[in-house]
Every structure is written in structure tokens, then in C-alpha cells.
Amino acid sequence: MLTREEGEEEQEEEEEAKGRRRAFSINDNVDLLAEILGRLDGRSLAVAGCVCRLWSAVGRRDSVWEAVCHRHVAGGGSSAAGGGCSTRSVVAALGGYRRLYRLCIGPALDRLAGSAGGRGSTTTTAAAAAAHHLSLSLSLSLFSIDCYERLGGRQQRPASLLFLCKPVDVS
Amino acid sequence: MKRGHQDTLHGGGCWYAVAPETERGKRKTTMGASEEGGDVDELLAALGYKVRSSDMADVAHKLEQLEMAMVSSATTNDDALLSHLASDTVHYNPSDLSTWVDSILSELNAPPPPLPTPPPPPSADAYDLKPLPAIPAPAAPLVLGTDPQSEVAPSPRDRKRMKVCSSPPSSSTTTDAATSAAAALPVVVVDSQEAGIRLVHALLACAEAVQQDNLKAADALVKQISVLATSQGGAMRKVAGYFAEALARRIYRPQPRGGVGCCSFDSVAFDDMLHMHFYESCPFLKFAHFTANQAILEAFAGCRRVHVVDFGMRQGMQWPALLQALALRPGGPPSFRLTGIGPPQPDNSDALQEVGWKLAQLAESIRVDFRYRGFVAASLADLEPYMLLDQDADGGGGGKDEEPEAVAVNSVFELHRLLARPGALEKVLGTVRAVRPRIVTVVEQEANHNGGTFQERFTEALHYYSTIFDSLEGGAAAVGADDVGPDQALSEVYLGRQICNVVACEGAERTERHETLAQWRGRMDRAGFDPVPIGSNAFKQASMLLALFAGGDGYRVEEKDGCLTLGWHTRPLIATSAWRVAAPAEDPLSASAAR
């Protein structure tokens, strides 16, 4: 009897300790999860979306991708609230930040990193620097052109961004 | 022993080591180097050599080849060759390293067996102009068979950039070169490098023959060119092909009859399709659009009503980016009006309206107040100011209580076509002035393809289009063959049509009358426009855009007196400039109300 009680007590203690350790689960607090995911780079965020349904749902939020875009691109983060709102509405109208990243910013960053790496020698820090020089306005311009091409619907596949990468099926 | 032989010649080996040898032999002063256009390498000029900076890599490469050829022939104990070079060859103008090394290379590749040498062609005196058609004469005259029997060794250095080796200032002395080339056609195609040099010279000689109406010689040379072109690879082959075709058209159809232009199998839709592929595959149009948009955006700062007139609407690819930028500008978007001008469509489809509709959809989604009007005009000169001015229903000439429109006029590769008819450009610029624009953006090719003589045009065009084709190759090589799809090929067709127009057409049909930035500056100045410098924002955006292009290492954005140029390596290819009306005593905002 005593041993069982002790055993139970121990078990309870253990459970309590475990509970304390498990008291905070990231999945309980979705906004916090979104905040954290928003600090990843694009590729990692896409990978994180494969973890579970919750992460996939959170990882698709445009606000998360908005944070990612602004983090990786110059000229985006400093906008005032008003500026931010209008940018958001325009980007939403054109297809959203996730699409913006997938079509423009991601390939552009890859291309910049690739070419800087390809030149090899001098700079890997310059690669990072070059990446940050990619401006939001340029990305948005390219994005808007792509969006415009897709409006045509009928015949051509949109090709204005082909110079960045292989054709991407964005659906 | 090798070194000994080399010492008796100029050049060979490391080319800085050439310096001591300049004391012996001929040496031309290089003070006259400035006639070459001022881009002669200064260090070499100090040593007595005239080499254009743009040719440097090429010349170094050829000197390397020369050394290897001499070394290899020395190792095989082929003394005859070297001693021939050392003693029998007459060296002309060695200070012009480029042509000199070409000639030596061609001699090496055509080793002379003991044959009675035919009398040296009389044009040997004008060596520095057209050496190669005369050179094969001392070599064994091989008959030009139906297939070039030669071992065309596709050298790994296939992608030789084609350079015009020397700028021939005048061609009066080389009449005989053309005829002798026609008469004796020994073509020894040994390797593609050397064939490339011959190819260039054949092209130039053919152009000269055409200029002098020596159609027989030109005909023979065109055939020679076609054969030589097949031995090349990549950009050079394509360029040579297009130029050969254009020359052939010019030779066989000298006067186009009934207004049938050389490239008039076009439908406008075909042309638009080519234009789209050109847009997609290389950065020139994108650069043009981005820089022009930036200039327009800056000019429109603070205006609530804006109007853009586009002289070449096509698919309207320039405007989504401007709409987006206006939507996001601090202070919110203005109300935006767009007037698009396009050529008449043969099949009655209203392409202009479709483009307008798409743009309207986009504008609506990003909440920019948008109005559109399309104008069909066979030529820009048909436009009148009243068509472009504000014809609002509520205003009737621009309401006085509303802020008048700020107008921007945009022309991408359109103005040069007007030069085909005298007076057209002046009329159009007058119309532009009458609209009182805040800014006029002009993008044009940076080349003089409207020069006085055919030969000048041809030479310029050869250089220009080979540079462009090179840049296309550079991009394609970086991306990989599969991904590119038909874009590159169709872009080349697009450029090929331009080449055809420059070379084969004349008079009112030759619409590709490109002129340089300096010439356009003069024209705009005379028409009463002041330059507006394009800011650094545009420069940064353009540089970033180019960094995104694969193989974009070769592209250079440069700023020249407030205008931006995009070039490949050292050669500027297109230039964007911005202008406003020079109106000293008038308030530019009192615009259309008075009209």
C-alpha cells in the first residue's frame, strides 16, 4: 500500500513537473506561433508549413508572409501605419504577400545569392548585403506586371518573370 | 630557339614584352590615335601601339594564339613557316595591333607551300583597312568546293566575340581588294577563330562592294559569308546569318517596288508577339520601362490628376508597374488617364481596347481611378494636339476649378521611325509641345544607324547587333538551354528584322533609323526641350533589376549627363532620357485651360 501510494505520489510529482515543463505549448498560442514563424526565411517557413495542420494554416497567413517579405527586403519595414495599410491592400489585390514571395522575392533572392556565390571569391557578406538591396518597390513592380499578364487569361502563360527562374505553377 | 624566332618578330608571347621591340621596325606615332574615337588604351598608346580598349581582350587572346601557333610549329620543326614569317612577310602598321595580329594569324593558318606567288594585290598599301581579302593570295589557292573540306575544328573558344577590328575611316583605296577577293576565292577554313576574322572582313568587303554598286563582287562575297558563317558558333553565326541575308536582299532587290518593304510579311500581331518575347528574354525593354516610369513618377509628385500618352502602346507592359507605384505613393494615388497609340490592325481586332481593358481591371483592383483612350494611327505624325488634350465631359477643355492634368509623354523606340520622312519628327515634337507635358521620356537605341553612307551604317550596325546578340548568348548560357524556351530565338528574329531593315531598305521604308543619344539631344534641344536629369532612384532600381538577370554580369547601367544607358560590357546599347518643355516665361501649370 505504502509503496503504491509513494509510487502514485512520485508519479503525480513527475506528472506535475512534466506539466510544468509542458505548461507552455507553442501550439496553444497561435499568435505567438505566427510571430515566431514570421521571423523565418522563406524556405524555412515553407518547410515549417509541413509540420502539422496547424502550422500549415498559420504558415499560410498573409501576415506571416508579410513579415517575411519585409524582413528580407529593403524599404518595406519602415513604412508608417498608413503606408503599411495601403501597401497591404495593394499587395492583397495583386495576390498577397505569400504569392509575392513565391513569385518575385524568393527567386530574386536566390538569384542574387547564386550570382554572388557564383562569382565566388570576394564576398559572401556582400551576398547578404546585395540581398537586402532588393527593394520592395522593385519586387512590387515585377509582381504587378505578372499579375497583369495573368489577367489576360486565355492564351499565354505569364512569362514576364521567367527571367528569374523556371516557370512556377502558382495555384 | 623559340624565343629567338619570336624576337625577330613583333609581338608574340607576353604582350607587354613587346615594348622593347618597338624600337625596331615601323612605328607609327600614336598621337593621331584620337581619330579612332578616343577610346584607345592609353598605356599601350604610350608604347606606340594603338589598340582600342574594347578590343583589348580580343587582341590579347589572338596574341596568345599566335604564340601557340608559333610554338607548335617550332616544336614540329617547321622552320619554313617561321622563317617565312620572319623574313618574307611584310608587316604593315604593326602599331595597330589588332589588325596586325589578325593578319599574322591568317598567314600562319595558310602556310605557303613553294608556289609561284601571284603578284601581290595592289591594295596591299591600304593594308590597315582591308587586309584579309588580299592575304589568301600568297597562300595555296584552294578552290572553294561545294562543302568546305577543311577540318572545321570547333574550337572550345567558340564563343568568340566578333569585333570590328579597325574602324575604316575611308574606303576609297580598296576598290581592288573587293575585286581581287571576288576573283580569287581561296577560302582556307582551318579553325573557327580564323574563319571568324575572315567572316568579318568578308562582311565589310561586301558592304563596300554594295556601296560601290559592284554587285557581282558583292554577290560572290555573300556566298562566301554564308559558308564562313557555318563554321562559327553561337552569336557570331547568327549575326552573320542575318547580315548576309539582309545583304542578299539588298543585292537582289535593289529597289523595292510598290512599297513592298523587305520585312513586310509582318502582321502587327506577329510583330507584337516577337516584341513580347524580346521583352521577356532580355532586360532592354524592362530597363526602358523601369527608368521611364521612375522619371514619370517623380515628375508627377504632388499632382492629383495625371495623364500619360504612350506613343507605342503594344501590350501595355510598362503601365502596371507605374499604376502600382502611383497607388503606393505617399499621399495616395492620383486619378490616372492613359492614352495609348498604336498602329492599325489589319484583322480589325481592337488590340488597343483589349489592352486598355486589362489595365482598367488591374487599376480597379488596386483602387486607382483609371481612364483609357486608344488611338489608332499609322504614323505618329498623324496625331494632333486636340486628340491628346483633356476632353472631359464635365470640363470641355479642362475645368478651371479642377487642377489641370499633368501630362507625361512616353516614347520607347518610336521616335526614330519618324526620321524616315522629313518633317515628321518636327511635327510630332510640335504636337508634344502643344500638350505642355511635364515630362517627356524618350528611350532610343544608342547607335548611329542613320549615317550618311551605307557602309558606315553597315559597320555600325554590325558592331551594335553583334554586341546585342552576345548579350543574348550570355543570358542564355547562364540560364541553361531548356529553360529559355523560344524566347531567345524569337528575340533574335525580332532583332533580325531590324537588321534587315537597316541594311536592305532605303528611303521611307527604312524605319530603323537609330541615332545616338548625342544626336537626340541635339534634336530635342532644337525642338525646344530642356533635359531633365534622371535621378539616382532610377539608377538603383535599374542596377538591381539587371542584377536579377542570369548572366547579367555583362550588363552595365551608366549615367551620362542625366541620362541612363544600358550596355553590354563597354558598349552602351540603349539610352533613356527625360525632357520638359523649355518655356522660360510661362507657368507650366496654366496648361490646357488656355487651349
PDB file of C-alpha atoms in Angstrom, chain B residues 342-499:
ATOM      1  CA  GLY B 342      -0.923  52.012 -81.845  1.00  0.00           C
ATOM      2  CA  PRO B 343      -0.719  51.016 -85.499  1.00  0.00           C
ATOM      3  CA  PRO B 344      -3.774  49.930 -87.447  1.00  0.00           C
ATOM      4  CA  GLN B 345      -4.609  46.276 -87.092  1.00  0.00           C
ATOM      5  CA  PRO B 346      -5.208  44.503 -90.387  1.00  0.00           C
ATOM      6  CA  ASP B 347      -7.649  41.983 -88.994  1.00  0.00           C
ATOM      7  CA  ASN B 348      -9.910  44.527 -87.358  1.00  0.00           C
ATOM      8  CA  SER B 349      -9.304  43.235 -83.883  1.00  0.00           C
ATOM      9  CA  ASP B 350      -9.101  46.023 -81.405  1.00  0.00           C
ATOM     10  CA  ALA B 351      -5.899  45.260 -79.623  1.00  0.00           C
ATOM     11  CA  LEU B 352      -5.677  48.705 -78.115  1.00  0.00           C
ATOM     12  CA  GLN B 353      -9.025  48.377 -76.450  1.00  0.00           C
ATOM     13  CA  GLU B 354      -8.190  44.976 -75.052  1.00  0.00           C
ATOM     14  CA  VAL B 355      -5.036  46.317 -73.507  1.00  0.00           C
ATOM     15  CA  GLY B 356      -6.979  49.201 -72.064  1.00  0.00           C
ATOM     16  CA  TRP B 357      -9.486  46.821 -70.589  1.00  0.00           C
ATOM     17  CA  LYS B 358      -6.836  44.735 -68.889  1.00  0.00           C
ATOM     18  CA  LEU B 359      -5.180  47.789 -67.453  1.00  0.00           C
ATOM     19  CA  ALA B 360      -8.516  49.030 -66.210  1.00  0.00           C
ATOM     20  CA  GLN B 361      -9.081  45.749 -64.424  1.00  0.00           C
ATOM     21  CA  LEU B 362      -5.732  45.982 -62.751  1.00  0.00           C
ATOM     22  CA  ALA B 363      -6.277  49.596 -61.804  1.00  0.00           C
ATOM     23  CA  GLU B 364      -9.629  48.779 -60.325  1.00  0.00           C
ATOM     24  CA  SER B 365      -8.212  46.030 -58.173  1.00  0.00           C
ATOM     25  CA  ILE B 366      -5.614  48.336 -56.707  1.00  0.00           C
ATOM     26  CA  ARG B 367      -8.096  51.166 -56.486  1.00  0.00           C
ATOM     27  CA  VAL B 368      -6.637  53.700 -58.827  1.00  0.00           C
ATOM     28  CA  ASP B 369      -9.074  55.849 -60.679  1.00  0.00           C
ATOM     29  CA  PHE B 370      -8.325  54.989 -64.299  1.00  0.00           C
ATOM     30  CA  ARG B 371      -9.479  56.168 -67.690  1.00  0.00           C
ATOM     31  CA  TYR B 372      -8.208  54.964 -71.001  1.00  0.00           C
ATOM     32  CA  ARG B 373      -8.318  56.019 -74.564  1.00  0.00           C
ATOM     33  CA  GLY B 374      -6.785  54.280 -77.532  1.00  0.00           C
ATOM     34  CA  PHE B 375      -5.818  55.911 -80.776  1.00  0.00           C
ATOM     35  CA  VAL B 376      -5.055  54.101 -83.992  1.00  0.00           C
ATOM     36  CA  ALA B 377      -2.542  55.971 -86.076  1.00  0.00           C
ATOM     37  CA  ALA B 378      -0.466  54.697 -88.953  1.00  0.00           C
ATOM     38  CA  SER B 379       2.197  57.194 -88.063  1.00  0.00           C
ATOM     39  CA  LEU B 380       2.732  59.379 -85.053  1.00  0.00           C
ATOM     40  CA  ALA B 381       2.802  62.371 -87.333  1.00  0.00           C
ATOM     41  CA  ASP B 382      -0.933  61.951 -87.832  1.00  0.00           C
ATOM     42  CA  LEU B 383      -1.589  62.997 -84.272  1.00  0.00           C
ATOM     43  CA  GLU B 384      -2.970  66.388 -83.485  1.00  0.00           C
ATOM     44  CA  PRO B 385      -2.834  68.103 -80.133  1.00  0.00           C
ATOM     45  CA  TYR B 386      -6.576  68.257 -79.705  1.00  0.00           C
ATOM     46  CA  MET B 387      -6.722  64.490 -79.680  1.00  0.00           C
ATOM     47  CA  LEU B 388      -4.481  64.295 -76.687  1.00  0.00           C
ATOM     48  CA  LEU B 389      -5.823  67.096 -74.597  1.00  0.00           C
ATOM     49  CA  ASP B 390      -8.333  66.660 -71.897  1.00  0.00           C
ATOM     50  CA  GLN B 391     -11.759  66.121 -73.375  1.00  0.00           C
ATOM     51  CA  ASP B 392     -13.664  65.625 -70.194  1.00  0.00           C
ATOM     52  CA  ALA B 393     -17.415  65.577 -70.295  1.00  0.00           C
ATOM     53  CA  ASP B 394     -17.594  67.904 -67.345  1.00  0.00           C
ATOM     54  CA  GLY B 395     -14.806  70.202 -68.379  1.00  0.00           C
ATOM     55  CA  GLY B 396     -14.791  70.827 -72.051  1.00  0.00           C
ATOM     56  CA  GLY B 397     -11.139  71.606 -72.283  1.00  0.00           C
ATOM     57  CA  GLY B 398     -10.189  71.181 -68.660  1.00  0.00           C
ATOM     58  CA  GLY B 399     -12.279  72.639 -65.880  1.00  0.00           C
ATOM     59  CA  LYS B 400     -10.833  75.739 -64.359  1.00  0.00           C
ATOM     60  CA  ASP B 401     -11.793  74.812 -60.855  1.00  0.00           C
ATOM     61  CA  GLU B 402     -10.120  71.478 -61.060  1.00  0.00           C
ATOM     62  CA  GLU B 403      -6.452  71.084 -61.062  1.00  0.00           C
ATOM     63  CA  PRO B 404      -5.276  70.782 -64.629  1.00  0.00           C
ATOM     64  CA  GLU B 405      -3.811  67.491 -65.699  1.00  0.00           C
ATOM     65  CA  ALA B 406      -0.151  66.823 -65.515  1.00  0.00           C
ATOM     66  CA  VAL B 407       0.829  65.220 -68.780  1.00  0.00           C
ATOM     67  CA  ALA B 408       3.660  62.850 -69.497  1.00  0.00           C
ATOM     68  CA  VAL B 409       4.590  61.662 -72.946  1.00  0.00           C
ATOM     69  CA  ASN B 410       6.395  58.364 -73.258  1.00  0.00           C
ATOM     70  CA  SER B 411       8.169  57.040 -76.312  1.00  0.00           C
ATOM     71  CA  VAL B 412      10.052  53.761 -76.256  1.00  0.00           C
ATOM     72  CA  PHE B 413      11.840  53.081 -79.535  1.00  0.00           C
ATOM     73  CA  GLU B 414       9.271  55.029 -81.503  1.00  0.00           C
ATOM     74  CA  LEU B 415      10.790  58.365 -82.363  1.00  0.00           C
ATOM     75  CA  HIS B 416      13.481  57.046 -84.654  1.00  0.00           C
ATOM     76  CA  ARG B 417      10.885  55.770 -87.101  1.00  0.00           C
ATOM     77  CA  LEU B 418       9.817  59.320 -87.778  1.00  0.00           C
ATOM     78  CA  LEU B 419      13.162  60.154 -89.263  1.00  0.00           C
ATOM     79  CA  ALA B 420      12.240  58.193 -92.361  1.00  0.00           C
ATOM     80  CA  ARG B 421      10.057  61.011 -93.558  1.00  0.00           C
ATOM     81  CA  PRO B 422      11.392  64.529 -93.500  1.00  0.00           C
ATOM     82  CA  GLY B 423       9.484  66.851 -91.247  1.00  0.00           C
ATOM     83  CA  ALA B 424       7.632  64.122 -89.391  1.00  0.00           C
ATOM     84  CA  LEU B 425       9.705  64.333 -86.263  1.00  0.00           C
ATOM     85  CA  GLU B 426       9.394  68.073 -86.080  1.00  0.00           C
ATOM     86  CA  LYS B 427       5.645  67.824 -86.398  1.00  0.00           C
ATOM     87  CA  VAL B 428       5.396  65.237 -83.662  1.00  0.00           C
ATOM     88  CA  LEU B 429       7.615  67.202 -81.328  1.00  0.00           C
ATOM     89  CA  GLY B 430       5.481  70.217 -82.039  1.00  0.00           C
ATOM     90  CA  THR B 431       2.404  68.251 -81.085  1.00  0.00           C
ATOM     91  CA  VAL B 432       4.114  67.146 -77.919  1.00  0.00           C
ATOM     92  CA  ARG B 433       4.963  70.704 -77.054  1.00  0.00           C
ATOM     93  CA  ALA B 434       1.406  71.761 -77.643  1.00  0.00           C
ATOM     94  CA  VAL B 435       0.201  69.353 -75.000  1.00  0.00           C
ATOM     95  CA  ARG B 436       2.523  71.043 -72.497  1.00  0.00           C
ATOM     96  CA  PRO B 437       3.811  67.915 -70.834  1.00  0.00           C
ATOM     97  CA  ARG B 438       5.558  67.935 -67.512  1.00  0.00           C
ATOM     98  CA  ILE B 439       7.900  65.311 -68.739  1.00  0.00           C
ATOM     99  CA  VAL B 440       8.727  63.544 -71.950  1.00  0.00           C
ATOM    100  CA  THR B 441      10.557  60.249 -71.625  1.00  0.00           C
ATOM    101  CA  VAL B 442      12.459  59.026 -74.630  1.00  0.00           C
ATOM    102  CA  VAL B 443      14.170  55.676 -74.918  1.00  0.00           C
ATOM    103  CA  GLU B 444      16.191  55.003 -78.028  1.00  0.00           C
ATOM    104  CA  GLN B 445      18.920  52.735 -79.271  1.00  0.00           C
ATOM    105  CA  GLU B 446      22.354  54.109 -78.711  1.00  0.00           C
ATOM    106  CA  ALA B 447      23.796  53.695 -82.155  1.00  0.00           C
ATOM    107  CA  ASN B 448      24.117  55.646 -85.319  1.00  0.00           C
ATOM    108  CA  HIS B 449      22.333  53.653 -87.969  1.00  0.00           C
ATOM    109  CA  ASN B 450      21.301  56.693 -89.875  1.00  0.00           C
ATOM    110  CA  GLY B 451      24.672  57.744 -91.119  1.00  0.00           C
ATOM    111  CA  GLY B 452      25.471  59.217 -94.459  1.00  0.00           C
ATOM    112  CA  THR B 453      26.788  56.236 -96.342  1.00  0.00           C
ATOM    113  CA  PHE B 454      25.632  52.672 -96.482  1.00  0.00           C
ATOM    114  CA  GLN B 455      28.990  51.403 -95.415  1.00  0.00           C
ATOM    115  CA  GLU B 456      29.061  53.490 -92.260  1.00  0.00           C
ATOM    116  CA  ARG B 457      25.642  52.236 -91.350  1.00  0.00           C
ATOM    117  CA  PHE B 458      26.617  48.697 -92.040  1.00  0.00           C
ATOM    118  CA  THR B 459      29.733  48.807 -89.929  1.00  0.00           C
ATOM    119  CA  GLU B 460      27.947  50.459 -87.050  1.00  0.00           C
ATOM    120  CA  ALA B 461      25.098  48.019 -87.240  1.00  0.00           C
ATOM    121  CA  LEU B 462      27.461  45.068 -87.355  1.00  0.00           C
ATOM    122  CA  HIS B 463      29.145  46.128 -84.192  1.00  0.00           C
ATOM    123  CA  TYR B 464      25.917  47.026 -82.465  1.00  0.00           C
ATOM    124  CA  TYR B 465      23.984  43.890 -83.243  1.00  0.00           C
ATOM    125  CA  SER B 466      26.860  41.581 -82.505  1.00  0.00           C
ATOM    126  CA  THR B 467      27.052  43.117 -79.083  1.00  0.00           C
ATOM    127  CA  ILE B 468      23.353  42.587 -78.542  1.00  0.00           C
ATOM    128  CA  PHE B 469      23.489  39.012 -79.748  1.00  0.00           C
ATOM    129  CA  ASP B 470      26.431  38.434 -77.451  1.00  0.00           C
ATOM    130  CA  SER B 471      24.382  39.634 -74.543  1.00  0.00           C
ATOM    131  CA  LEU B 472      21.581  37.301 -75.504  1.00  0.00           C
ATOM    132  CA  GLU B 473      24.024  34.433 -75.606  1.00  0.00           C
ATOM    133  CA  GLY B 474      25.386  35.403 -72.239  1.00  0.00           C
ATOM    134  CA  GLY B 475      21.962  35.296 -70.721  1.00  0.00           C
ATOM    135  CA  ALA B 476      21.043  32.030 -72.322  1.00  0.00           C
ATOM    136  CA  ALA B 477      24.264  30.345 -71.356  1.00  0.00           C
ATOM    137  CA  ALA B 478      23.741  31.248 -67.764  1.00  0.00           C
ATOM    138  CA  VAL B 479      20.197  30.026 -67.604  1.00  0.00           C
ATOM    139  CA  GLY B 480      20.638  26.777 -69.443  1.00  0.00           C
ATOM    140  CA  ALA B 481      19.173  25.799 -72.745  1.00  0.00           C
ATOM    141  CA  ASP B 482      15.951  24.165 -71.667  1.00  0.00           C
ATOM    142  CA  ASP B 483      14.512  26.848 -69.512  1.00  0.00           C
ATOM    143  CA  VAL B 484      14.673  29.581 -72.030  1.00  0.00           C
ATOM    144  CA  GLY B 485      12.206  28.165 -74.456  1.00  0.00           C
ATOM    145  CA  PRO B 486      11.564  30.043 -77.640  1.00  0.00           C
ATOM    146  CA  ASP B 487      12.262  33.418 -76.112  1.00  0.00           C
ATOM    147  CA  GLN B 488      15.812  33.786 -77.194  1.00  0.00           C
ATOM    148  CA  ALA B 489      15.203  32.506 -80.681  1.00  0.00           C
ATOM    149  CA  LEU B 490      12.260  34.803 -81.199  1.00  0.00           C
ATOM    150  CA  SER B 491      14.162  37.742 -79.800  1.00  0.00           C
ATOM    151  CA  GLU B 492      16.784  37.038 -82.376  1.00  0.00           C
ATOM    152  CA  VAL B 493      14.177  37.025 -85.093  1.00  0.00           C
ATOM    153  CA  TYR B 494      12.962  40.357 -83.793  1.00  0.00           C
ATOM    154  CA  LEU B 495      16.446  41.783 -83.962  1.00  0.00           C
ATOM    155  CA  GLY B 496      16.983  40.148 -87.320  1.00  0.00           C
ATOM    156  CA  ARG B 497      14.107  42.136 -88.741  1.00  0.00           C
ATOM    157  CA  GLN B 498      15.706  45.303 -87.525  1.00  0.00           C
ATOM    158  CA  ILE B 499      18.963  44.287 -89.142  1.00  0.00           C
TER     159      ILE B 499
END
